[in-house]
Amino acid sequence: MPLYNHLKEYRAKINVNQQEMGALVGVSRQTISQIERGDYSPSVTLALKIARVFDARVEDIFIYEEEENE
Amino acid sequence: MNKEIELANKKEDKKQLIKFVLFMLGCGALGFISGFAMSFFEDISVTQFISECIVEIIMIVSIYGPLVLAVVGFVVFAIAFGKAKKLCSTWDGEDDEVYRRIEGFLNIALAPTIVAQTLVLVFMAIGFVRIDMLSREKMVIDLVIFGAGIILSCVFMIAGQVKVVNFEKVLNPEKKGSALDLKFQEKWMKSLDEAELSITYRATFTSYRAVNMTCGILWFVCFIGMMSFDLGIAPVCIIGVIWLVSQMSYVIACMKIENQKK
């Protein structure tokens, strides 16, 4: 499932590293890294927690694009 | 709608039927060849000779094995753990490539401790049987080597796992649990996040499938052993118990999880 995100840019805006971001939303540093690389799609709960940290909408941070052959 | 699904099921089953029949014929052919070979080798007393050789080799290995395991395991552990520590000292806390290499070295360091965990028990059981069979003079020497090997293997296994777990907790401060705690697995699992749990569950299912396949192969080996090498019925029964426990625990766990209310 192609889920793109701007997590790294949002993180840079509030100047937190991956470890700190993970601590804020209750996941490990690697999970934040995997989300940013697109290797892992967060659950709804986690996506909402991330959005709340930046005071933004989930749709602003995560973008779902249909694949061309679907 | 149900009729369409039934028709689709029948179509798929027909497609797979030929492969399944060929597989069953292959198993039958293997059984026939094994049975023929068994009776042939039994006639020329090869099976007894092979069986005695294998038992003798395993018994000798069980005496010296624990010591070799401890020494080789420690060397592998020391090199891999040292490399992990060195990399960690240069890690900036975000570089994924470096982190992956550190984890790779930690897995290499952990591997001999996990191997020791199982093999020490096997060597211990067989070793005691072997020592019991020896003369008094040989028994003392072998008992010292065997005893030292068992103790060193146990110390290496425990100390190695404690070091790796503590190092993991330095890399990932959110992780909880001491390797010396009897409830370590429970506490460690509780500190995993959703992504790590997903990896654990997928790996566990792969392991479940591997155990099932291994039980099938071992059943065949023990069946041949029972007929040709006079192994007795105990191995086949033990394999049956392990296989049954593996299958039933999976089914029961699925039912419990489905019925669980969040």
Short mmCIF file of C-alpha atoms in Angstrom, two decimals:
data_model
loop_
_atom_site.label_atom_id
_atom_site.label_comp_id
_atom_site.label_asym_id
_atom_site.label_seq_id
_atom_site.Cartn_x
_atom_site.Cartn_y
_atom_site.Cartn_z
CA MET A 1 0.00 0.00 0.00
CA PRO A 2 1.68 3.24 -1.16
CA LEU A 3 1.47 5.53 1.87
CA TYR A 4 3.73 8.56 1.53
CA ASN A 5 4.40 10.99 4.34
CA HIS A 6 5.97 14.29 5.31
CA LEU A 7 6.92 13.15 8.79
CA LYS A 8 10.57 14.11 8.40
CA GLU A 9 9.69 17.66 7.33
CA TYR A 10 7.23 18.11 10.18
CA ARG A 11 9.79 16.75 12.62
CA ALA A 12 12.39 19.24 11.37
CA LYS A 13 9.92 22.11 11.89
CA ILE A 14 9.65 21.42 15.63
CA ASN A 15 13.30 20.31 15.87
CA VAL A 16 12.91 16.82 17.33
CA ASN A 17 15.03 13.83 16.42
CA GLN A 18 13.67 10.34 15.73
CA GLN A 19 14.32 9.15 19.29
CA GLU A 20 12.41 12.11 20.76
CA MET A 21 9.59 11.67 18.24
CA GLY A 22 9.31 8.02 19.17
CA ALA A 23 9.13 8.90 22.87
CA LEU A 24 6.36 11.46 22.18
CA VAL A 25 4.12 8.94 20.43
CA GLY A 26 5.13 5.78 22.33
CA VAL A 27 7.08 3.90 19.66
CA SER A 28 10.74 3.12 19.07
CA ARG A 29 13.20 5.18 17.03
CA GLN A 30 13.32 2.45 14.37
CA THR A 31 9.56 2.58 13.89
CA ILE A 32 9.74 6.34 13.25
CA SER A 33 12.58 5.68 10.80
CA GLN A 34 10.59 2.92 9.05
CA ILE A 35 7.55 5.18 8.76
CA GLU A 36 9.65 7.97 7.25
CA ARG A 37 11.20 5.59 4.72
CA GLY A 38 7.76 4.23 3.82
CA ASP A 39 8.71 0.73 5.03
CA TYR A 40 5.95 0.66 7.63
CA SER A 41 2.38 2.00 7.57
CA PRO A 42 1.31 3.17 11.05
CA SER A 43 -1.96 2.12 12.59
CA VAL A 44 -4.80 4.64 12.74
CA THR A 45 -4.09 5.23 16.44
CA LEU A 46 -0.41 5.91 15.83
CA ALA A 47 -1.13 8.18 12.83
CA LEU A 48 -3.54 10.22 14.98
CA LYS A 49 -0.98 10.47 17.79
CA ILE A 50 1.64 11.70 15.30
CA ALA A 51 -0.75 14.28 13.87
CA ARG A 52 -1.59 15.51 17.37
CA VAL A 53 2.11 16.14 18.12
CA PHE A 54 2.31 18.55 15.16
CA ASP A 55 -1.18 19.94 15.71
CA ALA A 56 -1.94 18.98 12.10
CA ARG A 57 -4.37 16.73 10.28
CA VAL A 58 -3.47 13.10 9.47
CA GLU A 59 -4.11 13.85 5.78
CA ASP A 60 -1.51 16.64 5.86
CA ILE A 61 1.19 14.27 7.10
CA PHE A 62 0.24 10.99 5.36
CA ILE A 63 -0.75 10.76 1.70
CA TYR A 64 -2.35 7.70 0.19
CA GLU A 65 -2.06 7.38 -3.58
CA GLU A 66 -3.78 4.67 -5.59
CA GLU A 67 -1.44 2.54 -7.69
CA GLU A 68 -1.93 2.96 -11.46
CA ASN A 69 -2.94 -0.70 -12.10
CA GLU A 70 -5.68 -0.73 -9.38
CA MET B 1 -23.47 -15.79 -4.40
CA ASN B 2 -22.71 -19.00 -2.39
CA LYS B 3 -22.98 -21.10 -5.57
CA GLU B 4 -20.41 -18.90 -7.29
CA ILE B 5 -18.00 -19.31 -4.34
CA GLU B 6 -18.59 -23.10 -4.32
CA LEU B 7 -17.90 -23.29 -8.07
CA ALA B 8 -14.72 -21.22 -7.64
CA ASN B 9 -13.60 -23.52 -4.78
CA LYS B 10 -14.23 -26.64 -6.88
CA LYS B 11 -12.28 -25.13 -9.80
CA GLU B 12 -9.29 -24.33 -7.55
CA ASP B 13 -9.38 -27.77 -5.88
CA LYS B 14 -9.41 -29.47 -9.31
CA LYS B 15 -6.39 -27.39 -10.33
CA GLN B 16 -4.43 -28.44 -7.22
CA LEU B 17 -5.62 -32.06 -7.23
CA ILE B 18 -3.06 -33.25 -9.79
CA LYS B 19 -0.15 -31.70 -7.85
CA PHE B 20 -1.48 -33.23 -4.62
CA VAL B 21 -1.86 -36.71 -6.17
CA LEU B 22 1.68 -36.52 -7.60
CA PHE B 23 2.98 -35.48 -4.15
CA MET B 24 1.22 -38.44 -2.49
CA LEU B 25 2.60 -40.81 -5.16
CA GLY B 26 6.07 -39.39 -4.51
CA CYS B 27 5.69 -40.05 -0.77
CA GLY B 28 4.51 -43.58 -1.51
CA ALA B 29 7.50 -44.19 -3.79
CA LEU B 30 9.86 -42.87 -1.10
CA GLY B 31 8.25 -45.20 1.44
CA PHE B 32 8.57 -48.17 -0.93
CA ILE B 33 12.27 -47.45 -1.67
CA SER B 34 12.99 -46.93 2.06
CA GLY B 35 11.26 -50.19 3.00
CA PHE B 36 13.17 -52.09 0.32
CA ALA B 37 16.47 -50.51 1.37
CA MET B 38 15.72 -51.28 5.04
CA SER B 39 15.17 -55.00 4.42
CA PHE B 40 18.21 -55.16 2.10
CA PHE B 41 20.58 -53.52 4.60
CA GLU B 42 19.14 -55.49 7.48
CA ASP B 43 20.04 -58.73 5.69
CA ILE B 44 23.69 -57.70 5.40
CA SER B 45 23.87 -56.30 8.98
CA VAL B 46 24.85 -52.83 7.76
CA THR B 47 22.19 -51.12 9.84
CA GLN B 48 23.57 -52.44 13.11
CA PHE B 49 27.10 -51.36 12.18
CA ILE B 50 25.95 -47.87 11.12
CA SER B 51 23.83 -47.52 14.25
CA GLU B 52 26.73 -48.48 16.55
CA CYS B 53 29.10 -46.07 14.78
CA ILE B 54 26.65 -43.16 15.00
CA VAL B 55 25.93 -43.78 18.68
CA GLU B 56 29.66 -43.97 19.48
CA ILE B 57 30.39 -40.71 17.65
CA ILE B 58 27.51 -38.89 19.35
CA MET B 59 28.59 -40.13 22.77
CA ILE B 60 32.19 -38.97 22.28
CA VAL B 61 30.98 -35.59 20.97
CA SER B 62 28.71 -35.19 24.01
CA ILE B 63 31.73 -35.36 26.37
CA TYR B 64 33.92 -32.81 24.57
CA GLY B 65 31.15 -30.89 22.84
CA PRO B 66 30.19 -28.58 25.73
CA LEU B 67 33.79 -27.36 26.14
CA VAL B 68 34.23 -26.82 22.39
CA LEU B 69 30.84 -25.08 22.29
CA ALA B 70 31.81 -22.73 25.12
CA VAL B 71 35.19 -21.81 23.61
CA VAL B 72 34.03 -21.38 20.00
CA GLY B 73 30.85 -19.62 21.11
CA PHE B 74 32.81 -17.21 23.29
CA VAL B 75 35.23 -16.33 20.48
CA VAL B 76 32.39 -15.66 18.01
CA PHE B 77 30.52 -13.65 20.65
CA ALA B 78 33.55 -11.57 21.64
CA ILE B 79 34.38 -10.61 18.05
CA ALA B 80 30.81 -9.75 17.02
CA PHE B 81 29.95 -7.93 20.26
CA GLY B 82 33.19 -5.96 20.08
CA LYS B 83 32.36 -4.84 16.53
CA ALA B 84 28.84 -3.84 17.59
CA LYS B 85 30.20 -1.73 20.47
CA LYS B 86 32.77 -0.06 18.23
CA LEU B 87 30.12 0.86 15.66
CA CYS B 88 27.79 2.13 18.36
CA SER B 89 30.44 4.54 19.65
CA THR B 90 30.47 6.26 16.23
CA TRP B 91 26.69 6.16 15.66
CA ASP B 92 24.91 9.50 15.52
CA GLY B 93 21.59 8.05 16.74
CA GLU B 94 19.77 8.35 13.40
CA ASP B 95 21.84 6.68 10.66
CA ASP B 96 19.77 3.59 9.73
CA GLU B 97 22.57 1.89 7.80
CA VAL B 98 24.90 1.98 10.83
CA TYR B 99 22.06 0.86 13.12
CA ARG B 100 21.35 -2.12 10.83
CA ARG B 101 25.03 -3.12 10.96
CA ILE B 102 25.06 -2.86 14.76
CA GLU B 103 21.94 -5.06 14.97
CA GLY B 104 23.55 -7.51 12.52
CA PHE B 105 26.61 -7.90 14.75
CA LEU B 106 24.42 -8.25 17.84
CA ASN B 107 22.47 -11.07 16.15
CA ILE B 108 25.74 -12.82 15.30
CA ALA B 109 26.84 -12.41 18.94
CA LEU B 110 23.51 -13.78 20.21
CA ALA B 111 23.44 -16.81 17.88
CA PRO B 112 26.00 -18.99 19.76
CA THR B 113 24.23 -18.36 23.08
CA ILE B 114 20.95 -19.60 21.59
CA VAL B 115 22.68 -22.65 20.06
CA ALA B 116 24.30 -23.33 23.46
CA GLN B 117 20.89 -23.12 25.15
CA THR B 118 19.64 -26.22 23.30
CA LEU B 119 22.82 -28.18 22.71
CA VAL B 120 23.96 -28.03 26.36
CA LEU B 121 20.81 -29.89 27.41
CA VAL B 122 21.29 -32.52 24.69
CA PHE B 123 24.99 -32.98 25.51
CA MET B 124 24.22 -33.16 29.22
CA ALA B 125 21.73 -36.00 28.80
CA ILE B 126 23.88 -38.06 26.44
CA GLY B 127 27.09 -37.27 28.31
CA PHE B 128 25.81 -38.70 31.60
CA VAL B 129 24.86 -41.93 29.84
CA ARG B 130 28.34 -42.11 28.27
CA ILE B 131 30.22 -41.47 31.51
CA ASP B 132 28.20 -44.17 33.22
CA MET B 133 29.51 -46.68 30.64
CA LEU B 134 33.22 -45.84 31.13
CA SER B 135 35.87 -47.48 33.33
CA ARG B 136 36.80 -45.71 36.59
CA GLU B 137 40.09 -44.16 35.30
CA LYS B 138 38.65 -42.87 32.04
CA MET B 139 35.55 -41.71 33.89
CA VAL B 140 37.43 -39.20 36.06
CA ILE B 141 39.18 -37.47 33.13
CA ASP B 142 36.07 -37.38 30.99
CA LEU B 143 33.91 -36.25 33.92
CA VAL B 144 36.20 -33.27 34.55
CA ILE B 145 36.21 -32.24 30.88
CA PHE B 146 32.46 -32.81 30.61
CA GLY B 147 31.65 -30.97 33.86
CA ALA B 148 33.88 -28.01 33.03
CA GLY B 149 32.34 -27.81 29.56
CA ILE B 150 28.78 -27.83 30.89
CA ILE B 151 29.52 -25.15 33.49
CA LEU B 152 31.41 -22.93 31.03
CA SER B 153 28.67 -23.31 28.40
CA CYS B 154 25.98 -22.33 30.92
CA VAL B 155 27.97 -19.32 32.15
CA PHE B 156 28.70 -18.21 28.58
CA MET B 157 25.05 -18.64 27.54
CA ILE B 158 23.66 -16.61 30.46
CA ALA B 159 26.35 -13.90 30.49
CA GLY B 160 26.17 -13.51 26.71
CA GLN B 161 22.42 -13.04 26.68
CA VAL B 162 22.57 -10.55 29.58
CA LYS B 163 25.20 -8.49 27.74
CA VAL B 164 23.23 -8.46 24.46
CA VAL B 165 19.95 -7.54 26.15
CA ASN B 166 21.60 -4.71 28.13
CA PHE B 167 23.23 -3.41 24.95
CA GLU B 168 19.86 -3.49 23.18
CA LYS B 169 18.44 -1.41 26.02
CA VAL B 170 21.21 1.16 25.50
CA LEU B 171 20.30 1.35 21.78
CA ASN B 172 16.57 1.33 22.53
CA PRO B 173 15.93 2.93 25.95
CA GLU B 174 12.17 2.18 25.80
CA LYS B 175 12.83 -1.57 26.07
CA LYS B 176 12.22 -3.19 29.46
CA GLY B 177 13.28 -6.40 31.16
CA SER B 178 16.34 -8.15 32.52
CA ALA B 179 17.59 -11.32 30.83
CA LEU B 180 17.91 -12.86 34.31
CA ASP B 181 14.20 -12.28 35.03
CA LEU B 182 12.07 -15.43 34.68
CA LYS B 183 9.34 -13.21 33.21
CA PHE B 184 11.76 -11.51 30.83
CA GLN B 185 9.97 -12.51 27.61
CA GLU B 186 6.66 -11.16 28.91
CA LYS B 187 8.17 -7.81 29.96
CA TRP B 188 10.18 -7.47 26.75
CA MET B 189 7.11 -8.19 24.60
CA LYS B 190 5.10 -5.55 26.51
CA SER B 191 7.75 -2.94 25.68
CA LEU B 192 7.61 -3.67 21.93
CA ASP B 193 5.70 -1.19 19.78
CA GLU B 194 3.23 -2.07 16.98
CA ALA B 195 5.86 -2.37 14.24
CA GLU B 196 8.12 -4.59 16.35
CA LEU B 197 5.15 -6.75 17.40
CA SER B 198 4.22 -7.19 13.74
CA ILE B 199 7.76 -8.44 12.97
CA THR B 200 7.64 -10.78 15.99
CA TYR B 201 4.29 -12.26 14.98
CA ARG B 202 5.38 -12.82 11.35
CA ALA B 203 8.64 -14.43 12.49
CA THR B 204 6.72 -16.63 14.96
CA PHE B 205 4.45 -17.90 12.21
CA THR B 206 7.47 -18.72 10.03
CA SER B 207 8.93 -20.60 13.02
CA TYR B 208 5.62 -22.49 13.51
CA ARG B 209 5.68 -23.62 9.89
CA ALA B 210 9.33 -24.66 10.19
CA VAL B 211 8.53 -26.74 13.31
CA ASN B 212 5.67 -28.48 11.48
CA MET B 213 7.87 -29.34 8.51
CA THR B 214 10.69 -30.52 10.80
CA CYS B 215 8.25 -32.73 12.75
CA GLY B 216 7.15 -34.35 9.49
CA ILE B 217 10.73 -35.03 8.41
CA LEU B 218 11.73 -36.26 11.88
CA TRP B 219 8.70 -38.56 12.00
CA PHE B 220 9.93 -40.19 8.78
CA VAL B 221 13.50 -40.47 10.11
CA CYS B 222 12.32 -41.93 13.44
CA PHE B 223 10.02 -44.36 11.61
CA ILE B 224 12.97 -45.63 9.52
CA GLY B 225 15.07 -45.71 12.68
CA MET B 226 12.41 -47.70 14.50
CA MET B 227 12.28 -50.32 11.73
CA SER B 228 15.98 -50.52 10.84
CA PHE B 229 18.04 -49.34 13.81
CA ASP B 230 15.95 -50.63 16.69
CA LEU B 231 15.27 -47.13 18.05
CA GLY B 232 12.08 -48.21 19.74
CA ILE B 233 8.76 -46.39 19.76
CA ALA B 234 9.81 -43.52 22.09
CA PRO B 235 11.19 -41.16 19.38
CA VAL B 236 8.05 -41.45 17.22
CA CYS B 237 5.84 -40.86 20.28
CA ILE B 238 7.88 -37.80 21.35
CA ILE B 239 7.69 -36.33 17.84
CA GLY B 240 3.95 -36.92 17.93
CA VAL B 241 3.61 -35.03 21.21
CA ILE B 242 5.67 -32.06 19.97
CA TRP B 243 3.73 -31.92 16.69
CA LEU B 244 0.37 -32.15 18.44
CA VAL B 245 1.29 -29.44 20.97
CA SER B 246 2.51 -27.16 18.16
CA GLN B 247 -0.71 -27.58 16.13
CA MET B 248 -3.16 -27.43 19.02
CA SER B 249 -1.53 -24.45 20.74
CA TYR B 250 -1.78 -22.52 17.46
CA VAL B 251 -5.46 -23.41 16.99
CA ILE B 252 -6.35 -22.63 20.63
CA ALA B 253 -4.45 -19.34 20.52
CA CYS B 254 -6.33 -18.32 17.33
CA MET B 255 -9.67 -19.11 18.99
CA LYS B 256 -8.77 -17.18 22.15
CA ILE B 257 -7.61 -14.12 20.20
CA GLU B 258 -10.73 -14.14 18.00
CA ASN B 259 -12.97 -14.26 21.07
CA GLN B 260 -11.00 -11.66 22.98
CA LYS B 261 -12.76 -8.38 23.60
CA LYS B 262 -10.46 -5.33 23.38
#
